[in-house]
Amino acid sequence: MRALALILALLPGAVLAQSAAQRLNDYPTVARADYIFACMAVNGQTRVALEKCACSIDEIASILPFEAYERAETVLSMRRVGGERMAVFNSSVAAAHIVDDMRRAQVEAELVCF
């Protein structure tokens, strides 16, 4: 009976630890790899650049939930398309705030990793 009580007492902590780990690692591998490839294209195709770029996306992931990162990437992608229909992504205050949050996370990552 004591063993069962001990297991039940530890279970919420295990669940919280697991959800905390999931929150810190909610970026899919493909999203991380895309970021690292783009970062390395700008910063050089070296082992040092790989390490710095991997550090950078890890830092961004610790600051910004993947959902917010994905929204910002979508806004930036729509801004590149151009045209009258996409003007809302260039002039919208909400879209600007979404991108600003990601830019702040990128600056923080650059300060830490580069």
mmCIF file with all atom_site columns, C-alpha atoms in Angstrom:
data_model
loop_
_atom_site.group_PDB
_atom_site.id
_atom_site.type_symbol
_atom_site.label_atom_id
_atom_site.label_alt_id
_atom_site.label_comp_id
_atom_site.label_asym_id
_atom_site.label_entity_id
_atom_site.label_seq_id
_atom_site.pdbx_PDB_ins_code
_atom_site.Cartn_x
_atom_site.Cartn_y
_atom_site.Cartn_z
_atom_site.occupancy
_atom_site.B_iso_or_equiv
_atom_site.pdbx_formal_charge
_atom_site.auth_seq_id
_atom_site.auth_comp_id
_atom_site.auth_asym_id
_atom_site.auth_atom_id
_atom_site.pdbx_PDB_model_num
ATOM 1   C CA . MET A 1 1   ? 0.000  0.000  0.000   1.00 0.00 ? 1   MET A CA 1
ATOM 2   C CA . ARG A 1 2   ? 2.876  2.398  0.813   1.00 0.00 ? 2   ARG A CA 1
ATOM 3   C CA . ALA A 1 3   ? 4.454  1.690  -2.569  1.00 0.00 ? 3   ALA A CA 1
ATOM 4   C CA . LEU A 1 4   ? 1.213  2.618  -4.321  1.00 0.00 ? 4   LEU A CA 1
ATOM 5   C CA . ALA A 1 5   ? 0.950  5.825  -2.275  1.00 0.00 ? 5   ALA A CA 1
ATOM 6   C CA . LEU A 1 6   ? 4.568  6.691  -3.150  1.00 0.00 ? 6   LEU A CA 1
ATOM 7   C CA . ILE A 1 7   ? 3.962  6.083  -6.855  1.00 0.00 ? 7   ILE A CA 1
ATOM 8   C CA . LEU A 1 8   ? 0.816  8.209  -6.802  1.00 0.00 ? 8   LEU A CA 1
ATOM 9   C CA . ALA A 1 9   ? 2.675  10.974 -4.946  1.00 0.00 ? 9   ALA A CA 1
ATOM 10  C CA . LEU A 1 10  ? 5.473  10.987 -7.523  1.00 0.00 ? 10  LEU A CA 1
ATOM 11  C CA . LEU A 1 11  ? 3.191  10.726 -10.555 1.00 0.00 ? 11  LEU A CA 1
ATOM 12  C CA . PRO A 1 12  ? 2.102  14.389 -10.684 1.00 0.00 ? 12  PRO A CA 1
ATOM 13  C CA . GLY A 1 13  ? 5.756  15.467 -10.542 1.00 0.00 ? 13  GLY A CA 1
ATOM 14  C CA . ALA A 1 14  ? 6.602  13.095 -13.381 1.00 0.00 ? 14  ALA A CA 1
ATOM 15  C CA . VAL A 1 15  ? 3.714  14.421 -15.436 1.00 0.00 ? 15  VAL A CA 1
ATOM 16  C CA . LEU A 1 16  ? 4.765  18.023 -14.740 1.00 0.00 ? 16  LEU A CA 1
ATOM 17  C CA . ALA A 1 17  ? 8.368  17.239 -15.614 1.00 0.00 ? 17  ALA A CA 1
ATOM 18  C CA . GLN A 1 18  ? 7.303  15.614 -18.835 1.00 0.00 ? 18  GLN A CA 1
ATOM 19  C CA . SER A 1 19  ? 5.094  18.545 -19.820 1.00 0.00 ? 19  SER A CA 1
ATOM 20  C CA . ALA A 1 20  ? 7.904  20.983 -18.944 1.00 0.00 ? 20  ALA A CA 1
ATOM 21  C CA . ALA A 1 21  ? 10.265 19.020 -21.184 1.00 0.00 ? 21  ALA A CA 1
ATOM 22  C CA . GLN A 1 22  ? 7.670  19.011 -23.934 1.00 0.00 ? 22  GLN A CA 1
ATOM 23  C CA . ARG A 1 23  ? 7.209  22.777 -23.601 1.00 0.00 ? 23  ARG A CA 1
ATOM 24  C CA . LEU A 1 24  ? 10.954 23.292 -23.957 1.00 0.00 ? 24  LEU A CA 1
ATOM 25  C CA . ASN A 1 25  ? 11.125 20.971 -26.954 1.00 0.00 ? 25  ASN A CA 1
ATOM 26  C CA . ASP A 1 26  ? 7.943  21.768 -28.850 1.00 0.00 ? 26  ASP A CA 1
ATOM 27  C CA . TYR A 1 27  ? 9.754  22.680 -32.069 1.00 0.00 ? 27  TYR A CA 1
ATOM 28  C CA . PRO A 1 28  ? 9.616  19.864 -34.627 1.00 0.00 ? 28  PRO A CA 1
ATOM 29  C CA . THR A 1 29  ? 12.976 18.603 -35.847 1.00 0.00 ? 29  THR A CA 1
ATOM 30  C CA . VAL A 1 30  ? 12.199 19.798 -39.385 1.00 0.00 ? 30  VAL A CA 1
ATOM 31  C CA . ALA A 1 31  ? 11.603 23.364 -38.157 1.00 0.00 ? 31  ALA A CA 1
ATOM 32  C CA . ARG A 1 32  ? 14.879 23.316 -36.237 1.00 0.00 ? 32  ARG A CA 1
ATOM 33  C CA . ALA A 1 33  ? 16.732 21.896 -39.252 1.00 0.00 ? 33  ALA A CA 1
ATOM 34  C CA . ASP A 1 34  ? 15.224 24.520 -41.597 1.00 0.00 ? 34  ASP A CA 1
ATOM 35  C CA . TYR A 1 35  ? 16.362 27.281 -39.270 1.00 0.00 ? 35  TYR A CA 1
ATOM 36  C CA . ILE A 1 36  ? 19.858 25.813 -38.972 1.00 0.00 ? 36  ILE A CA 1
ATOM 37  C CA . PHE A 1 37  ? 20.238 25.406 -42.755 1.00 0.00 ? 37  PHE A CA 1
ATOM 38  C CA . ALA A 1 38  ? 19.160 29.018 -43.360 1.00 0.00 ? 38  ALA A CA 1
ATOM 39  C CA . CYS A 1 39  ? 21.389 30.277 -40.544 1.00 0.00 ? 39  CYS A CA 1
ATOM 40  C CA . MET A 1 40  ? 24.378 28.383 -41.917 1.00 0.00 ? 40  MET A CA 1
ATOM 41  C CA . ALA A 1 41  ? 23.743 29.754 -45.404 1.00 0.00 ? 41  ALA A CA 1
ATOM 42  C CA . VAL A 1 42  ? 24.174 33.245 -43.961 1.00 0.00 ? 42  VAL A CA 1
ATOM 43  C CA . ASN A 1 43  ? 26.960 32.487 -41.469 1.00 0.00 ? 43  ASN A CA 1
ATOM 44  C CA . GLY A 1 44  ? 29.070 29.967 -43.355 1.00 0.00 ? 44  GLY A CA 1
ATOM 45  C CA . GLN A 1 45  ? 29.025 26.252 -43.888 1.00 0.00 ? 45  GLN A CA 1
ATOM 46  C CA . THR A 1 46  ? 31.409 25.433 -41.037 1.00 0.00 ? 46  THR A CA 1
ATOM 47  C CA . ARG A 1 47  ? 31.221 23.317 -37.914 1.00 0.00 ? 47  ARG A CA 1
ATOM 48  C CA . VAL A 1 48  ? 31.410 26.476 -35.796 1.00 0.00 ? 48  VAL A CA 1
ATOM 49  C CA . ALA A 1 49  ? 28.454 27.970 -37.680 1.00 0.00 ? 49  ALA A CA 1
ATOM 50  C CA . LEU A 1 50  ? 26.511 24.726 -37.165 1.00 0.00 ? 50  LEU A CA 1
ATOM 51  C CA . GLU A 1 51  ? 27.090 24.904 -33.414 1.00 0.00 ? 51  GLU A CA 1
ATOM 52  C CA . LYS A 1 52  ? 26.157 28.588 -33.217 1.00 0.00 ? 52  LYS A CA 1
ATOM 53  C CA . CYS A 1 53  ? 23.058 28.136 -35.369 1.00 0.00 ? 53  CYS A CA 1
ATOM 54  C CA . ALA A 1 54  ? 21.926 25.104 -33.340 1.00 0.00 ? 54  ALA A CA 1
ATOM 55  C CA . CYS A 1 55  ? 22.446 27.140 -30.167 1.00 0.00 ? 55  CYS A CA 1
ATOM 56  C CA . SER A 1 56  ? 20.432 29.960 -31.715 1.00 0.00 ? 56  SER A CA 1
ATOM 57  C CA . ILE A 1 57  ? 17.339 27.888 -32.499 1.00 0.00 ? 57  ILE A CA 1
ATOM 58  C CA . ASP A 1 58  ? 17.528 26.253 -29.069 1.00 0.00 ? 58  ASP A CA 1
ATOM 59  C CA . GLU A 1 59  ? 17.590 29.698 -27.466 1.00 0.00 ? 59  GLU A CA 1
ATOM 60  C CA . ILE A 1 60  ? 14.679 30.897 -29.617 1.00 0.00 ? 60  ILE A CA 1
ATOM 61  C CA . ALA A 1 61  ? 12.730 27.759 -28.655 1.00 0.00 ? 61  ALA A CA 1
ATOM 62  C CA . SER A 1 62  ? 13.314 28.520 -24.974 1.00 0.00 ? 62  SER A CA 1
ATOM 63  C CA . ILE A 1 63  ? 11.891 32.036 -25.433 1.00 0.00 ? 63  ILE A CA 1
ATOM 64  C CA . LEU A 1 64  ? 9.116  31.610 -27.997 1.00 0.00 ? 64  LEU A CA 1
ATOM 65  C CA . PRO A 1 65  ? 6.590  28.770 -28.184 1.00 0.00 ? 65  PRO A CA 1
ATOM 66  C CA . PHE A 1 66  ? 6.554  26.998 -31.527 1.00 0.00 ? 66  PHE A CA 1
ATOM 67  C CA . GLU A 1 67  ? 3.033  28.231 -32.257 1.00 0.00 ? 67  GLU A CA 1
ATOM 68  C CA . ALA A 1 68  ? 4.221  31.860 -32.072 1.00 0.00 ? 68  ALA A CA 1
ATOM 69  C CA . TYR A 1 69  ? 7.335  31.056 -34.128 1.00 0.00 ? 69  TYR A CA 1
ATOM 70  C CA . GLU A 1 70  ? 5.182  29.395 -36.782 1.00 0.00 ? 70  GLU A CA 1
ATOM 71  C CA . ARG A 1 71  ? 2.829  32.396 -36.965 1.00 0.00 ? 71  ARG A CA 1
ATOM 72  C CA . ALA A 1 72  ? 5.789  34.756 -37.402 1.00 0.00 ? 72  ALA A CA 1
ATOM 73  C CA . GLU A 1 73  ? 7.305  32.562 -40.112 1.00 0.00 ? 73  GLU A CA 1
ATOM 74  C CA . THR A 1 74  ? 3.944  32.555 -41.894 1.00 0.00 ? 74  THR A CA 1
ATOM 75  C CA . VAL A 1 75  ? 3.675  36.355 -41.760 1.00 0.00 ? 75  VAL A CA 1
ATOM 76  C CA . LEU A 1 76  ? 7.222  36.744 -43.088 1.00 0.00 ? 76  LEU A CA 1
ATOM 77  C CA . SER A 1 77  ? 6.496  34.249 -45.856 1.00 0.00 ? 77  SER A CA 1
ATOM 78  C CA . MET A 1 78  ? 3.327  36.100 -46.859 1.00 0.00 ? 78  MET A CA 1
ATOM 79  C CA . ARG A 1 79  ? 5.221  39.397 -46.919 1.00 0.00 ? 79  ARG A CA 1
ATOM 80  C CA . ARG A 1 80  ? 7.597  37.961 -49.523 1.00 0.00 ? 80  ARG A CA 1
ATOM 81  C CA . VAL A 1 81  ? 4.728  36.963 -51.819 1.00 0.00 ? 81  VAL A CA 1
ATOM 82  C CA . GLY A 1 82  ? 3.660  40.540 -52.447 1.00 0.00 ? 82  GLY A CA 1
ATOM 83  C CA . GLY A 1 83  ? 0.554  41.694 -54.225 1.00 0.00 ? 83  GLY A CA 1
ATOM 84  C CA . GLU A 1 84  ? -2.578 43.479 -53.137 1.00 0.00 ? 84  GLU A CA 1
ATOM 85  C CA . ARG A 1 85  ? -4.012 40.522 -51.202 1.00 0.00 ? 85  ARG A CA 1
ATOM 86  C CA . MET A 1 86  ? -0.874 40.191 -49.095 1.00 0.00 ? 86  MET A CA 1
ATOM 87  C CA . ALA A 1 87  ? -0.777 43.893 -48.143 1.00 0.00 ? 87  ALA A CA 1
ATOM 88  C CA . VAL A 1 88  ? -2.494 43.094 -44.846 1.00 0.00 ? 88  VAL A CA 1
ATOM 89  C CA . PHE A 1 89  ? 0.644  41.237 -43.737 1.00 0.00 ? 89  PHE A CA 1
ATOM 90  C CA . ASN A 1 90  ? 2.733  44.354 -44.400 1.00 0.00 ? 90  ASN A CA 1
ATOM 91  C CA . SER A 1 91  ? 0.455  46.929 -42.806 1.00 0.00 ? 91  SER A CA 1
ATOM 92  C CA . SER A 1 92  ? -1.285 45.042 -40.002 1.00 0.00 ? 92  SER A CA 1
ATOM 93  C CA . VAL A 1 93  ? -0.305 46.026 -36.461 1.00 0.00 ? 93  VAL A CA 1
ATOM 94  C CA . ALA A 1 94  ? -1.092 42.499 -35.251 1.00 0.00 ? 94  ALA A CA 1
ATOM 95  C CA . ALA A 1 95  ? 1.205  40.991 -37.884 1.00 0.00 ? 95  ALA A CA 1
ATOM 96  C CA . ALA A 1 96  ? 3.946  43.430 -36.906 1.00 0.00 ? 96  ALA A CA 1
ATOM 97  C CA . HIS A 1 97  ? 3.666  42.408 -33.243 1.00 0.00 ? 97  HIS A CA 1
ATOM 98  C CA . ILE A 1 98  ? 3.894  38.734 -34.176 1.00 0.00 ? 98  ILE A CA 1
ATOM 99  C CA . VAL A 1 99  ? 7.089  39.332 -36.143 1.00 0.00 ? 99  VAL A CA 1
ATOM 100 C CA . ASP A 1 100 ? 8.505  41.680 -33.486 1.00 0.00 ? 100 ASP A CA 1
ATOM 101 C CA . ASP A 1 101 ? 8.253  38.919 -30.872 1.00 0.00 ? 101 ASP A CA 1
ATOM 102 C CA . MET A 1 102 ? 10.248 36.584 -33.078 1.00 0.00 ? 102 MET A CA 1
ATOM 103 C CA . ARG A 1 103 ? 12.816 39.277 -33.883 1.00 0.00 ? 103 ARG A CA 1
ATOM 104 C CA . ARG A 1 104 ? 13.349 39.909 -30.168 1.00 0.00 ? 104 ARG A CA 1
ATOM 105 C CA . ALA A 1 105 ? 13.896 36.180 -29.600 1.00 0.00 ? 105 ALA A CA 1
ATOM 106 C CA . GLN A 1 106 ? 16.367 36.098 -32.510 1.00 0.00 ? 106 GLN A CA 1
ATOM 107 C CA . VAL A 1 107 ? 18.320 39.047 -31.088 1.00 0.00 ? 107 VAL A CA 1
ATOM 108 C CA . GLU A 1 108 ? 18.487 37.368 -27.690 1.00 0.00 ? 108 GLU A CA 1
ATOM 109 C CA . ALA A 1 109 ? 19.674 34.137 -29.345 1.00 0.00 ? 109 ALA A CA 1
ATOM 110 C CA . GLU A 1 110 ? 22.320 36.034 -31.287 1.00 0.00 ? 110 GLU A CA 1
ATOM 111 C CA . LEU A 1 111 ? 23.617 37.686 -28.124 1.00 0.00 ? 111 LEU A CA 1
ATOM 112 C CA . VAL A 1 112 ? 23.857 34.327 -26.365 1.00 0.00 ? 112 VAL A CA 1
ATOM 113 C CA . CYS A 1 113 ? 25.185 32.185 -29.226 1.00 0.00 ? 113 CYS A CA 1
ATOM 114 C CA . PHE A 1 114 ? 27.223 34.419 -31.515 1.00 0.00 ? 114 PHE A CA 1
#
